[in-house]
Amino acid sequence: MRPLTGPVAERSAPRPQDRASAGTAGRAPSRVPYRVLAALAVAAGLAAWAWWLAGQPGGARLALSLSFGALFGFVLQRSRFCFYCQWRDLLVEGDPRGLLGILAALAAGVAGYAVVLGAWMPDPSGTRLPPDAHIGPVGPVLVLAGAVFGAGMAVSGSCISAHLYRLGEGSPTAPFALVGTGLGFVLGFATWNPLYLASVSEAPVIWLPRHLGYAGSLVLALTLLAALAWPLLHRLPEPAGPRPRPEPLRAVFTGRWPVWLGGLAVGAIGTLAYLRVGPLGVTAEIGGRARQAAGAAGLLPARLEGLDTFRGCATALRDAVLTPNGLFVGGLVLASFAAALAAGQFRPARPTRGQAGRGLLGGVLLGWGAMTGLGCSVGTLLSGIMAGALSGWVFGLAMFAGAAGTLWLGRRTGHLA
Amino acid sequence: MPRLPARLLALVAGILLPLTGAAAQEPAARPGAAAAKDDAKESPLVSTEWLEKNLDAKSLRIVEVSVEPGVFERGHIPGAQNVVWHTDLVDTVSRDIAGPDKFTALARRLGIDRTTTVVLYGDNNNWFAAWGAWVLAQYGLVDNVKLLDGGRRKWEAEKRPLDTRTTEVAASTFTAPAPSPALRARFGDVLAVARKERDEQILDIRSPDEFSGKVIAPPGVQELAIRAGHIPGSVNVPWAKAVNPDGTIKSPAELKALYAAAGIDGTKPIITSCRIGERSSHSWFVLSRILGYQARNYDGSWTEYGNAVGVPVVNLAGTVWGGK
């Protein structure tokens, strides 16, 4: 640990975020890296939790979920893998690198899924869908869900997965956005039945490999991603002079990763998680708990038509205290917390009224969009596109369009930066 | 009702029953199956140990029938093939088992015929694997079909190897006959027993609360019947009583004692029943294949009977519309 801790403590000693780590680890003396010790303690706690879970009957899957969640949270935090921030970087700053990272995640995941799916379902042409892959109905409701979700990203500052990793960074907006997401889910459940009967029930569930085969679907997805990347690659900023080669430990644990690296890791985690546990998704637990609470409070229709028959981030009522998705989300937040601590990026702040308001409002939009879209930027967009679902592409396009439109409007009216 | 007419009816039924589908009934009721033998060739059960040793056997087909999607794909017993119970084994439009054409295609794909040994297993205590065995039996695949004792859970608990690769087998030339009616009880059969027009026994394997009428469906399961309670004359032995804590099926002696305590000793034909007919397949398998009793499964079960108009119902709990 010496090469890491010394420079970290020195470099970040005068920065304000040290007050934060002092909050968790007492007063921070000049050379003792309490912050890093705290990060190690959280990481060790996560490992111990996974170890314990794995020893419980039927706990192997839970332990894996926790581990994948932790890995995902670490990667998101390290590479700032945030759909809205990267989109805004391109639109406002003209920097395409972040978006290229998202495309890298999709390309890696599409290839990884093709390998897994080819083994699980050698013949994709039948009537069957691959087990629990996020392949949803494609119709006007999906477009609306994506656009509203995108608007929620612009208003609250990021998507649900990014709010979760930012919760680990001490973001003042994230808690409000996540509460808002829960409320948005309840609103979504309340509006589901009319939407289902009017449109979703007749929307086709389109799985591209069924029509194109695995090779055709893979070629199509990679070609589309390349076509999207092409103009971005021509707008890369000039490199800012020769940079010193960072030490490996600092490069991994304190420096920001380039987004493409995070993207490749996300693609790999997505594939491995699908192989062993299930597709990546962060809203099943939030939605499930919101549904449980709203049901208990009598705020839900007695029956949500057809909802539990769809693929995606399932919100079916659960009895268990610990669910795979709950542990995935828990691991994500805790690992992001540990990563932020180690990097000196844990910066809690007292929320302003504006942050609280934007978080709540944006969160409601995120929640409504994720409920009616049967997942969010991770569950429907990432896991959907990786699996060859048309719904992933449609949700993604609508989401980016909704975010761009809301950002444009917000900047014109002076409400958004 | 006086006892004499019932006895008479039993006598008549006893004479008539063998005439209807005698051939198909023969294997299930064969007394030779009564003593569960250790030899895998004879026993309807195979142990996890036996299966691991015989994974490479030529004429062996291993088939997983699990409820939870994705379980098979993420790791199955090496060489196993997947059957999805709610699409492969049923007619997806009308409420029925898969018809002969559909079943023929399935059996051929799985490489199954009358000479191959088929080992079925699954999650959830082999419920759907047993249900699969019941469907296979109706198409004449009886003695060559075995259940893996303890199912998927025991295999995993013993940390035996799993595989994620796809198994390729040579297709068989099996052609399904018309399904035998002798292993399946219909609404009319059950109603005749309820009205004491026929001397058979109904074994209801649901939970005591469902049986008594306190609840219509188990916790977390949709109430699909309009009335609560049970079919008159049925006895309640929950399916789980037939298994050990590790999921293996109890010894024939224990099973005999268990059912004898409820008045079921194999002297009369038995109809097994539950909510939708899948848990009762497990008890059907125990009674028919392990104890060699003459048993039929009523797959209509409470979701058919509890919705029927004008049939006698016993509701011990006195619930009205599922409430008090």
PDB file of C-alpha atoms in Angstrom, chain A residues 61 118-122 128 130-132 273-279 303 319, chain B residues 68-74 82-84 87-88 109 164-166 219-220 222:
ATOM      1  CA  ARG A  61     -26.253 -16.503  -6.274  1.00  0.00           C
ATOM      2  CA  GLY A 118     -25.067 -18.935 -28.879  1.00  0.00           C
ATOM      3  CA  ALA A 119     -24.291 -21.578 -26.282  1.00  0.00           C
ATOM      4  CA  TRP A 120     -27.629 -21.338 -24.487  1.00  0.00           C
ATOM      5  CA  MET A 121     -29.879 -21.236 -27.509  1.00  0.00           C
ATOM      6  CA  PRO A 122     -28.073 -22.659 -30.519  1.00  0.00           C
ATOM      7  CA  ARG A 128     -38.567 -18.787 -27.504  1.00  0.00           C
ATOM      8  CA  PRO A 130     -33.296 -16.505 -24.156  1.00  0.00           C
ATOM      9  CA  PRO A 131     -33.839 -16.896 -20.401  1.00  0.00           C
ATOM     10  CA  ASP A 132     -34.432 -13.634 -18.544  1.00  0.00           C
ATOM     11  CA  ALA A 273     -23.324 -11.245 -14.823  1.00  0.00           C
ATOM     12  CA  TYR A 274     -25.709 -12.547 -17.480  1.00  0.00           C
ATOM     13  CA  LEU A 275     -23.806 -15.806 -17.657  1.00  0.00           C
ATOM     14  CA  ARG A 276     -23.926 -16.400 -13.922  1.00  0.00           C
ATOM     15  CA  VAL A 277     -26.787 -14.427 -12.339  1.00  0.00           C
ATOM     16  CA  GLY A 278     -28.848 -12.304 -14.686  1.00  0.00           C
ATOM     17  CA  PRO A 279     -28.693  -9.213 -16.888  1.00  0.00           C
ATOM     18  CA  ARG A 303     -53.909  -6.028 -10.465  1.00  0.00           C
ATOM     19  CA  ASP A 319     -40.840 -11.731   0.436  1.00  0.00           C
TER      20      ASP A 319
ATOM     21  CA  GLU B  68     -37.284 -20.932 -12.727  1.00  0.00           C
ATOM     22  CA  PRO B  69     -36.106 -19.676 -16.121  1.00  0.00           C
ATOM     23  CA  GLY B  70     -32.351 -19.482 -16.627  1.00  0.00           C
ATOM     24  CA  VAL B  71     -31.553 -22.161 -14.054  1.00  0.00           C
ATOM     25  CA  PHE B  72     -30.779 -24.772 -16.689  1.00  0.00           C
ATOM     26  CA  GLU B  73     -28.714 -22.461 -18.857  1.00  0.00           C
ATOM     27  CA  ARG B  74     -26.505 -21.265 -16.005  1.00  0.00           C
ATOM     28  CA  ASN B  82     -33.863 -28.638 -21.142  1.00  0.00           C
ATOM     29  CA  VAL B  83     -37.627 -28.922 -21.205  1.00  0.00           C
ATOM     30  CA  VAL B  84     -39.739 -25.872 -20.472  1.00  0.00           C
ATOM     31  CA  THR B  87     -44.526 -24.389 -23.284  1.00  0.00           C
ATOM     32  CA  ASP B  88     -43.041 -27.787 -24.193  1.00  0.00           C
ATOM     33  CA  ARG B 109     -35.621 -33.754 -30.244  1.00  0.00           C
ATOM     34  CA  THR B 164     -23.293 -24.864 -19.298  1.00  0.00           C
ATOM     35  CA  ARG B 165     -22.671 -26.325 -22.713  1.00  0.00           C
ATOM     36  CA  THR B 166     -25.407 -27.496 -25.007  1.00  0.00           C
ATOM     37  CA  PRO B 219     -49.299 -17.475   0.108  1.00  0.00           C
ATOM     38  CA  GLY B 220     -48.174 -15.372  -2.835  1.00  0.00           C
ATOM     39  CA  GLN B 222     -53.089 -15.957  -7.238  1.00  0.00           C
TER      40      GLN B 222
END
